PDB file of C-alpha atoms in Angstrom:
ATOM      1  CA  MET A   1      30.796   9.753  36.776  1.00  0.00           C
ATOM      2  CA  ASN A   2      30.868   6.238  38.133  1.00  0.00           C
ATOM      3  CA  ASP A   3      30.641   4.880  34.549  1.00  0.00           C
ATOM      4  CA  ASN A   4      33.712   6.892  33.553  1.00  0.00           C
ATOM      5  CA  ILE A   5      35.727   5.416  36.401  1.00  0.00           C
ATOM      6  CA  ARG A   6      34.619   1.893  35.462  1.00  0.00           C
ATOM      7  CA  LEU A   7      35.562   2.475  31.812  1.00  0.00           C
ATOM      8  CA  GLN A   8      38.909   3.916  32.865  1.00  0.00           C
ATOM      9  CA  GLU A   9      39.604   0.853  35.004  1.00  0.00           C
ATOM     10  CA  LEU A  10      38.562  -1.432  32.199  1.00  0.00           C
ATOM     11  CA  PHE A  11      40.967   0.227  29.767  1.00  0.00           C
ATOM     12  CA  ASP A  12      43.761   0.314  32.373  1.00  0.00           C
ATOM     13  CA  ASN A  13      43.388  -3.394  33.107  1.00  0.00           C
ATOM     14  CA  PHE A  14      43.370  -4.349  29.402  1.00  0.00           C
ATOM     15  CA  HIS A  15      46.741  -5.744  28.418  1.00  0.00           C
ATOM     16  CA  PRO A  16      46.420  -7.557  25.080  1.00  0.00           C
ATOM     17  CA  THR A  17      48.829 -10.324  24.291  1.00  0.00           C
ATOM     18  CA  LEU A  18      50.621 -10.315  21.014  1.00  0.00           C
ATOM     19  CA  ALA A  19      49.514 -13.025  18.636  1.00  0.00           C
ATOM     20  CA  ASP A  20      51.808 -15.375  16.830  1.00  0.00           C
ATOM     21  CA  SER A  21      53.525 -13.514  13.969  1.00  0.00           C
ATOM     22  CA  ASN A  22      53.305 -16.610  11.743  1.00  0.00           C
ATOM     23  CA  LEU A  23      49.540 -16.595  12.090  1.00  0.00           C
ATOM     24  CA  PHE A  24      49.450 -12.895  11.281  1.00  0.00           C
ATOM     25  CA  ASN A  25      51.651 -13.428   8.210  1.00  0.00           C
ATOM     26  CA  HIS A  26      49.501 -16.321   7.063  1.00  0.00           C
ATOM     27  CA  ARG A  27      46.327 -14.206   7.340  1.00  0.00           C
ATOM     28  CA  LEU A  28      47.982 -11.290   5.587  1.00  0.00           C
ATOM     29  CA  GLU A  29      49.150 -13.471   2.725  1.00  0.00           C
ATOM     30  CA  ARG A  30      45.684 -14.996   2.388  1.00  0.00           C
ATOM     31  CA  LYS A  31      44.076 -11.510   2.236  1.00  0.00           C
ATOM     32  CA  ILE A  32      46.628 -10.380  -0.366  1.00  0.00           C
ATOM     33  CA  ALA A  33      45.889 -13.510  -2.416  1.00  0.00           C
ATOM     34  CA  MET A  34      42.167 -12.729  -2.252  1.00  0.00           C
ATOM     35  CA  ILE A  35      42.856  -9.184  -3.435  1.00  0.00           C
ATOM     36  CA  ASP A  36      44.858 -10.562  -6.349  1.00  0.00           C
ATOM     37  CA  GLU A  37      41.961 -12.902  -7.236  1.00  0.00           C
ATOM     38  CA  VAL A  38      39.571  -9.917  -7.266  1.00  0.00           C
ATOM     39  CA  ARG A  39      41.930  -7.964  -9.516  1.00  0.00           C
ATOM     40  CA  GLN A  40      42.238 -10.899 -11.898  1.00  0.00           C
ATOM     41  CA  SER A  41      38.453 -11.280 -11.935  1.00  0.00           C
ATOM     42  CA  GLN A  42      38.017  -7.599 -12.751  1.00  0.00           C
ATOM     43  CA  ALA A  43      40.601  -7.840 -15.518  1.00  0.00           C
ATOM     44  CA  THR A  44      38.749 -10.844 -16.915  1.00  0.00           C
ATOM     45  CA  HIS A  45      35.447  -8.934 -16.860  1.00  0.00           C
ATOM     46  CA  ILE A  46      37.047  -5.988 -18.636  1.00  0.00           C
ATOM     47  CA  ARG A  47      38.378  -8.315 -21.357  1.00  0.00           C
ATOM     48  CA  ARG A  48      34.892  -9.862 -21.742  1.00  0.00           C
ATOM     49  CA  TYR A  49      33.346  -6.397 -22.004  1.00  0.00           C
ATOM     50  CA  ARG A  50      35.812  -5.402 -24.643  1.00  0.00           C
ATOM     51  CA  MET A  51      35.203  -8.592 -26.652  1.00  0.00           C
ATOM     52  CA  ALA A  52      31.439  -8.095 -26.392  1.00  0.00           C
ATOM     53  CA  VAL A  53      31.739  -4.512 -27.560  1.00  0.00           C
ATOM     54  CA  ILE A  54      33.957  -5.471 -30.444  1.00  0.00           C
ATOM     55  CA  ALA A  55      31.534  -8.216 -31.441  1.00  0.00           C
ATOM     56  CA  ALA A  56      28.558  -5.816 -31.257  1.00  0.00           C
ATOM     57  CA  PHE A  57      30.454  -3.180 -33.243  1.00  0.00           C
ATOM     58  CA  VAL A  58      31.495  -5.637 -35.955  1.00  0.00           C
ATOM     59  CA  ALA A  59      28.015  -7.155 -36.120  1.00  0.00           C
ATOM     60  CA  GLY A  60      26.414  -3.708 -36.377  1.00  0.00           C
ATOM     61  CA  ILE A  61      28.776  -2.625 -39.138  1.00  0.00           C
ATOM     62  CA  VAL A  62      28.407  -5.936 -41.075  1.00  0.00           C
ATOM     63  CA  PHE A  63      24.629  -6.207 -40.790  1.00  0.00           C
ATOM     64  CA  GLY A  64      24.129  -2.466 -41.361  1.00  0.00           C
ATOM     65  CA  GLY A  65      26.428  -2.530 -44.366  1.00  0.00           C
ATOM     66  CA  ALA A  66      24.753  -5.639 -45.761  1.00  0.00           C
ATOM     67  CA  LEU A  67      21.331  -4.072 -45.369  1.00  0.00           C
ATOM     68  CA  LEU A  68      22.411  -0.857 -46.986  1.00  0.00           C
ATOM     69  CA  ALA A  69      23.966  -2.836 -49.863  1.00  0.00           C
ATOM     70  CA  PHE A  70      20.745  -4.790 -50.255  1.00  0.00           C
ATOM     71  CA  ILE A  71      18.676  -1.569 -50.235  1.00  0.00           C
ATOM     72  CA  LEU A  72      20.894   0.106 -52.817  1.00  0.00           C
ATOM     73  CA  SER A  73      21.119  -2.921 -55.109  1.00  0.00           C
ATOM     74  CA  SER A  74      17.379  -3.540 -55.367  1.00  0.00           C
ATOM     75  CA  PRO A  75      15.298  -1.701 -58.003  1.00  0.00           C
ATOM     76  CA  SER A  76      14.214   1.727 -56.792  1.00  0.00           C
ATOM     77  CA  ASP A  77      10.630   1.602 -58.146  1.00  0.00           C
ATOM     78  CA  ALA A  78       9.683  -1.699 -56.406  1.00  0.00           C
ATOM     79  CA  PRO A  79       9.153  -1.940 -52.665  1.00  0.00           C
ATOM     80  CA  LEU A  80      11.606  -4.105 -50.732  1.00  0.00           C
ATOM     81  CA  PHE A  81       8.786  -6.240 -49.324  1.00  0.00           C
ATOM     82  CA  THR A  82       4.995  -6.537 -49.733  1.00  0.00           C
ATOM     83  CA  PHE A  83       2.305  -7.730 -47.384  1.00  0.00           C
ATOM     84  CA  GLY A  84      -0.494  -8.257 -49.932  1.00  0.00           C
ATOM     85  CA  ILE A  85      -3.126  -6.756 -47.604  1.00  0.00           C
ATOM     86  CA  ASN A  86      -5.120  -3.595 -48.205  1.00  0.00           C
ATOM     87  CA  PHE A  87      -4.646  -2.178 -44.719  1.00  0.00           C
ATOM     88  CA  TYR A  88      -3.439   1.407 -44.739  1.00  0.00           C
ATOM     89  CA  PRO A  89      -0.574   1.129 -42.181  1.00  0.00           C
ATOM     90  CA  LEU A  90       0.825  -1.852 -44.024  1.00  0.00           C
ATOM     91  CA  ILE A  91       0.465  -0.172 -47.396  1.00  0.00           C
ATOM     92  CA  PHE A  92       2.336   2.853 -45.939  1.00  0.00           C
ATOM     93  CA  ILE A  93       5.139   0.525 -44.771  1.00  0.00           C
ATOM     94  CA  GLU A  94       5.283  -1.126 -48.219  1.00  0.00           C
ATOM     95  CA  GLN A  95       5.518   2.225 -49.996  1.00  0.00           C
ATOM     96  CA  ASN A  96       8.239   3.525 -47.664  1.00  0.00           C
ATOM     97  CA  SER A  97      10.112   0.255 -47.215  1.00  0.00           C
ATOM     98  CA  ARG A  98      13.365   1.698 -48.578  1.00  0.00           C
ATOM     99  CA  LEU A  99      13.332   4.608 -46.149  1.00  0.00           C
ATOM    100  CA  ILE A 100      12.386   2.383 -43.203  1.00  0.00           C
ATOM    101  CA  SER A 101      15.129  -0.119 -44.082  1.00  0.00           C
ATOM    102  CA  ALA A 102      17.713   2.629 -44.403  1.00  0.00           C
ATOM    103  CA  LEU A 103      16.610   4.061 -41.069  1.00  0.00           C
ATOM    104  CA  LEU A 104      16.913   0.647 -39.373  1.00  0.00           C
ATOM    105  CA  ALA A 105      20.363   0.122 -40.849  1.00  0.00           C
ATOM    106  CA  SER A 106      21.485   3.516 -39.623  1.00  0.00           C
ATOM    107  CA  LEU A 107      20.079   2.771 -36.161  1.00  0.00           C
ATOM    108  CA  MET A 108      21.998  -0.505 -36.027  1.00  0.00           C
ATOM    109  CA  ILE A 109      25.261   1.201 -36.912  1.00  0.00           C
ATOM    110  CA  ALA A 110      24.604   4.042 -34.448  1.00  0.00           C
ATOM    111  CA  PHE A 111      23.725   1.572 -31.692  1.00  0.00           C
ATOM    112  CA  SER A 112      26.924  -0.362 -32.193  1.00  0.00           C
ATOM    113  CA  ILE A 113      29.020   2.824 -32.055  1.00  0.00           C
ATOM    114  CA  ILE A 114      27.220   4.017 -28.896  1.00  0.00           C
ATOM    115  CA  ALA A 115      27.721   0.603 -27.284  1.00  0.00           C
ATOM    116  CA  VAL A 116      31.467   0.823 -27.967  1.00  0.00           C
ATOM    117  CA  LEU A 117      31.685   4.296 -26.446  1.00  0.00           C
ATOM    118  CA  ASN A 118      29.624   3.384 -23.383  1.00  0.00           C
ATOM    119  CA  THR A 119      31.603   0.239 -22.695  1.00  0.00           C
ATOM    120  CA  ARG A 120      34.879   2.058 -23.123  1.00  0.00           C
ATOM    121  CA  GLU A 121      33.720   4.630 -20.544  1.00  0.00           C
ATOM    122  CA  LEU A 122      32.549   1.813 -18.206  1.00  0.00           C
ATOM    123  CA  THR A 123      35.874  -0.005 -18.409  1.00  0.00           C
ATOM    124  CA  SER A 124      37.821   3.189 -17.775  1.00  0.00           C
ATOM    125  CA  ARG A 125      35.681   3.879 -14.677  1.00  0.00           C
ATOM    126  CA  ILE A 126      36.233   0.328 -13.392  1.00  0.00           C
ATOM    127  CA  ARG A 127      39.931   0.600 -13.985  1.00  0.00           C
ATOM    128  CA  SER A 128      40.200   3.970 -12.227  1.00  0.00           C
ATOM    129  CA  LYS A 129      38.384   2.647  -9.147  1.00  0.00           C
ATOM    130  CA  GLY A 130      40.794   0.021  -8.123  1.00  0.00           C
ATOM    131  CA  ILE A 131      42.758  -2.024 -10.615  1.00  0.00           C
TER     132      ILE A 131
END
């Protein structure tokens, strides 16, 4: 009970003075400028993400297409590469080099498409949060 009376007296005796409005305006303008810097930074990051995704997509398509063109242009009865060693796993890879190369090319193209979709989703989430 005594604590409540002391707190009540403390609040009753508290009379804050108003600060200088110029100081308040200066602080407010500085905080708004910092918010604008954060927004510009986020916009810059989104542009970088987009450029990185476009570069990954183009590289995946170019390298995947080049690899598929190389696979299709080489003779079908000869393996794409040979190791020259009689070790069963390497012989298996030599015999199925076309299939393995086509699989790797397909994975590169799929990875680039998935990267584009994931980054688009990421940028849309960033944009909806605060920009």
